[in-house]
PDB file of C-alpha atoms in Angstrom:
ATOM      1  CA  UNK U   1      33.648  27.965  -1.112  1.00 74.00           C
ATOM      2  CA  UNK U   2      30.212  28.541  -0.855  1.00 91.00           C
ATOM      3  CA  UNK U   3      27.540  26.769   0.636  1.00 90.00           C
ATOM      4  CA  UNK U   4      26.193  25.852  -2.174  1.00 94.00           C
ATOM      5  CA  UNK U   5      28.963  24.762  -4.280  1.00 94.00           C
ATOM      6  CA  UNK U   6      30.231  22.708  -1.436  1.00 94.00           C
ATOM      7  CA  UNK U   7      26.558  20.963  -1.597  1.00 94.00           C
ATOM      8  CA  UNK U   8      26.636  20.294  -5.547  1.00 96.00           C
ATOM      9  CA  UNK U   9      29.914  19.178  -5.299  1.00 96.00           C
ATOM     10  CA  UNK U  10      29.300  16.158  -2.406  1.00 96.00           C
ATOM     11  CA  UNK U  11      26.698  16.135  -5.124  1.00 96.00           C
ATOM     12  CA  UNK U  12      28.649  14.951  -7.937  1.00 97.00           C
ATOM     13  CA  UNK U  13      31.112  12.580  -5.125  1.00 97.00           C
ATOM     14  CA  UNK U  14      27.983  10.518  -4.499  1.00 96.00           C
ATOM     15  CA  UNK U  15      26.552  10.425  -7.753  1.00 97.00           C
ATOM     16  CA  UNK U  16      30.943   9.244  -8.457  1.00 97.00           C
ATOM     17  CA  UNK U  17      30.836   6.796  -5.669  1.00 97.00           C
ATOM     18  CA  UNK U  18      31.072   2.885  -5.852  1.00 97.00           C
ATOM     19  CA  UNK U  19      28.399   2.540  -4.254  1.00 97.00           C
ATOM     20  CA  UNK U  20      26.450   4.853  -6.333  1.00 98.00           C
ATOM     21  CA  UNK U  21      26.666   2.970  -9.227  1.00 98.00           C
ATOM     22  CA  UNK U  22      27.066  -0.475  -8.837  1.00 98.00           C
ATOM     23  CA  UNK U  23      22.917   0.748  -7.139  1.00 98.00           C
ATOM     24  CA  UNK U  24      22.293   2.038 -10.517  1.00 98.00           C
ATOM     25  CA  UNK U  25      23.675  -1.181 -12.640  1.00 98.00           C
ATOM     26  CA  UNK U  26      22.228  -4.092 -10.214  1.00 98.00           C
ATOM     27  CA  UNK U  27      19.060  -1.298 -10.170  1.00 98.00           C
ATOM     28  CA  UNK U  28      19.167  -1.065 -14.197  1.00 98.00           C
ATOM     29  CA  UNK U  29      19.455  -5.260 -14.474  1.00 98.00           C
ATOM     30  CA  UNK U  30      16.227  -5.866 -12.337  1.00 98.00           C
ATOM     31  CA  UNK U  31      14.278  -2.925 -14.699  1.00 97.00           C
ATOM     32  CA  UNK U  32      15.299  -5.477 -17.795  1.00 98.00           C
ATOM     33  CA  UNK U  33      13.752  -7.946 -16.776  1.00 97.00           C
ATOM     34  CA  UNK U  34       9.594  -7.675 -16.069  1.00 97.00           C
ATOM     35  CA  UNK U  35       9.872 -10.656 -13.315  1.00 97.00           C
ATOM     36  CA  UNK U  36      12.216  -9.184 -11.348  1.00 97.00           C
ATOM     37  CA  UNK U  37      10.883  -5.814 -11.752  1.00 98.00           C
ATOM     38  CA  UNK U  38       7.690  -6.789 -10.786  1.00 97.00           C
ATOM     39  CA  UNK U  39       9.282  -8.740  -7.126  1.00 96.00           C
ATOM     40  CA  UNK U  40      11.279  -6.387  -6.353  1.00 97.00           C
ATOM     41  CA  UNK U  41       8.600  -3.856  -6.381  1.00 97.00           C
ATOM     42  CA  UNK U  42       5.909  -5.906  -4.498  1.00 96.00           C
ATOM     43  CA  UNK U  43       8.708  -6.733  -2.225  1.00 96.00           C
ATOM     44  CA  UNK U  44       9.147  -2.970  -1.692  1.00 96.00           C
ATOM     45  CA  UNK U  45       5.580  -2.188  -1.411  1.00 96.00           C
ATOM     46  CA  UNK U  46       4.477  -4.599   1.296  1.00 94.00           C
ATOM     47  CA  UNK U  47       7.299  -3.567   3.036  1.00 94.00           C
ATOM     48  CA  UNK U  48       6.757  -0.364   3.364  1.00 95.00           C
ATOM     49  CA  UNK U  49       2.876  -1.340   3.877  1.00 93.00           C
ATOM     50  CA  UNK U  50       4.264  -3.087   6.637  1.00 93.00           C
ATOM     51  CA  UNK U  51       6.701  -0.334   8.084  1.00 92.00           C
ATOM     52  CA  UNK U  52       3.683   2.355   7.511  1.00 94.00           C
ATOM     53  CA  UNK U  53       1.814   0.233   9.937  1.00 90.00           C
ATOM     54  CA  UNK U  54       4.263   0.167  12.094  1.00 91.00           C
ATOM     55  CA  UNK U  55       4.927   3.776  12.518  1.00 91.00           C
ATOM     56  CA  UNK U  56       0.782   4.489  12.951  1.00 91.00           C
ATOM     57  CA  UNK U  57       1.001   1.741  15.664  1.00 91.00           C
ATOM     58  CA  UNK U  58      -1.969  -0.369  13.861  1.00 92.00           C
ATOM     59  CA  UNK U  59      -1.464  -3.939  14.440  1.00 91.00           C
ATOM     60  CA  UNK U  60      -0.114  -6.082  11.331  1.00 90.00           C
ATOM     61  CA  UNK U  61      -2.390  -8.515  10.192  1.00 91.00           C
ATOM     62  CA  UNK U  62       0.234 -11.858  10.125  1.00 93.00           C
ATOM     63  CA  UNK U  63      -1.479 -12.378   6.694  1.00 94.00           C
ATOM     64  CA  UNK U  64       0.630  -9.401   5.814  1.00 91.00           C
ATOM     65  CA  UNK U  65       3.586 -10.810   7.785  1.00 92.00           C
ATOM     66  CA  UNK U  66       3.641 -13.969   6.127  1.00 95.00           C
ATOM     67  CA  UNK U  67       3.070 -12.102   2.470  1.00 94.00           C
ATOM     68  CA  UNK U  68       6.230 -10.432   3.256  1.00 93.00           C
ATOM     69  CA  UNK U  69       8.474 -13.286   4.276  1.00 95.00           C
ATOM     70  CA  UNK U  70       7.039 -15.027   1.187  1.00 95.00           C
ATOM     71  CA  UNK U  71       8.354 -12.252  -0.973  1.00 94.00           C
ATOM     72  CA  UNK U  72      11.210 -11.802   0.773  1.00 95.00           C
ATOM     73  CA  UNK U  73      12.521 -15.513   0.105  1.00 95.00           C
ATOM     74  CA  UNK U  74      11.748 -14.898  -3.526  1.00 94.00           C
ATOM     75  CA  UNK U  75      14.302 -12.001  -3.657  1.00 96.00           C
ATOM     76  CA  UNK U  76      16.790 -13.398  -1.361  1.00 95.00           C
ATOM     77  CA  UNK U  77      17.156 -16.342  -3.662  1.00 97.00           C
ATOM     78  CA  UNK U  78      17.330 -14.091  -7.168  1.00 97.00           C
ATOM     79  CA  UNK U  79      20.847 -13.067  -7.253  1.00 97.00           C
ATOM     80  CA  UNK U  80      19.267  -9.796  -9.351  1.00 97.00           C
ATOM     81  CA  UNK U  81      17.157  -8.876  -6.914  1.00 97.00           C
ATOM     82  CA  UNK U  82      19.387  -9.353  -3.991  1.00 97.00           C
ATOM     83  CA  UNK U  83      22.325  -7.655  -5.738  1.00 98.00           C
ATOM     84  CA  UNK U  84      19.831  -4.582  -6.033  1.00 98.00           C
ATOM     85  CA  UNK U  85      18.048  -5.137  -2.386  1.00 97.00           C
ATOM     86  CA  UNK U  86      22.123  -4.682  -1.027  1.00 98.00           C
ATOM     87  CA  UNK U  87      22.845  -1.719  -3.108  1.00 98.00           C
ATOM     88  CA  UNK U  88      20.016  -0.101  -2.693  1.00 97.00           C
ATOM     89  CA  UNK U  89      20.915  -0.529   1.039  1.00 97.00           C
ATOM     90  CA  UNK U  90      24.205   0.917   1.388  1.00 98.00           C
ATOM     91  CA  UNK U  91      23.298   3.849  -0.756  1.00 98.00           C
ATOM     92  CA  UNK U  92      20.606   4.409   1.795  1.00 97.00           C
ATOM     93  CA  UNK U  93      23.052   4.236   4.870  1.00 97.00           C
ATOM     94  CA  UNK U  94      25.045   6.427   2.781  1.00 97.00           C
ATOM     95  CA  UNK U  95      22.869   8.726   2.490  1.00 96.00           C
ATOM     96  CA  UNK U  96      21.702   8.191   6.302  1.00 97.00           C
ATOM     97  CA  UNK U  97      25.189   9.053   7.291  1.00 96.00           C
ATOM     98  CA  UNK U  98      25.277  12.269   5.659  1.00 95.00           C
ATOM     99  CA  UNK U  99      22.061  13.426   6.576  1.00 94.00           C
ATOM    100  CA  UNK U 100      23.426  12.452  10.554  1.00 95.00           C
ATOM    101  CA  UNK U 101      26.276  14.748   9.915  1.00 93.00           C
ATOM    102  CA  UNK U 102      24.331  17.864   8.644  1.00 91.00           C
ATOM    103  CA  UNK U 103      21.435  17.768  11.327  1.00 88.00           C
ATOM    104  CA  UNK U 104      23.745  17.365  14.097  1.00 89.00           C
ATOM    105  CA  UNK U 105      26.214  20.276  12.805  1.00 88.00           C
ATOM    106  CA  UNK U 106      22.782  22.203  12.190  1.00 87.00           C
ATOM    107  CA  UNK U 107      21.219  21.071  15.833  1.00 83.00           C
ATOM    108  CA  UNK U 108      21.553  24.850  17.072  1.00 82.00           C
ATOM    109  CA  UNK U 109      19.748  25.988  14.350  1.00 79.00           C
ATOM    110  CA  UNK U 110      16.269  24.288  15.575  1.00 77.00           C
ATOM    111  CA  UNK U 111      13.524  26.348  15.847  1.00 78.00           C
ATOM    112  CA  UNK U 112      12.561  27.575  19.638  1.00 77.00           C
ATOM    113  CA  UNK U 113      10.370  24.704  20.708  1.00 73.00           C
ATOM    114  CA  UNK U 114      12.339  21.732  18.927  1.00 69.00           C
ATOM    115  CA  UNK U 115      15.551  22.082  20.730  1.00 65.00           C
ATOM    116  CA  UNK U 116      14.985  19.090  23.645  1.00 64.00           C
ATOM    117  CA  UNK U 117      14.278  17.026  20.174  1.00 64.00           C
ATOM    118  CA  UNK U 118      17.016  14.188  18.948  1.00 58.00           C
ATOM    119  CA  UNK U 119      18.181  13.141  15.662  1.00 52.00           C
TER     120      UNK U 119
END
């Protein structure tokens, strides 16, 4: 079987997985309620902002940290938002595992100068 055929089969398998189906249902539930959608969006944007600052080794203000904690407390008590974030996490873990497997398989194909980098 050709490599691209296997990639298409993997994509189909991912879409048909229970984790992905659950993710889509929980996403639809959040998207159907404007308040839930806004709350999850604000939480994820703040989370992304803080992660980006951490990656750039920037200091995170106490105010930003408290805002993230406030948003987290809101999404954690909202069943639809909590379910969506958990489902998103599970799909993300599944995709990360697949990327790790592929990365390890092609490690020898790294360009010269990148051989010592760990995936």
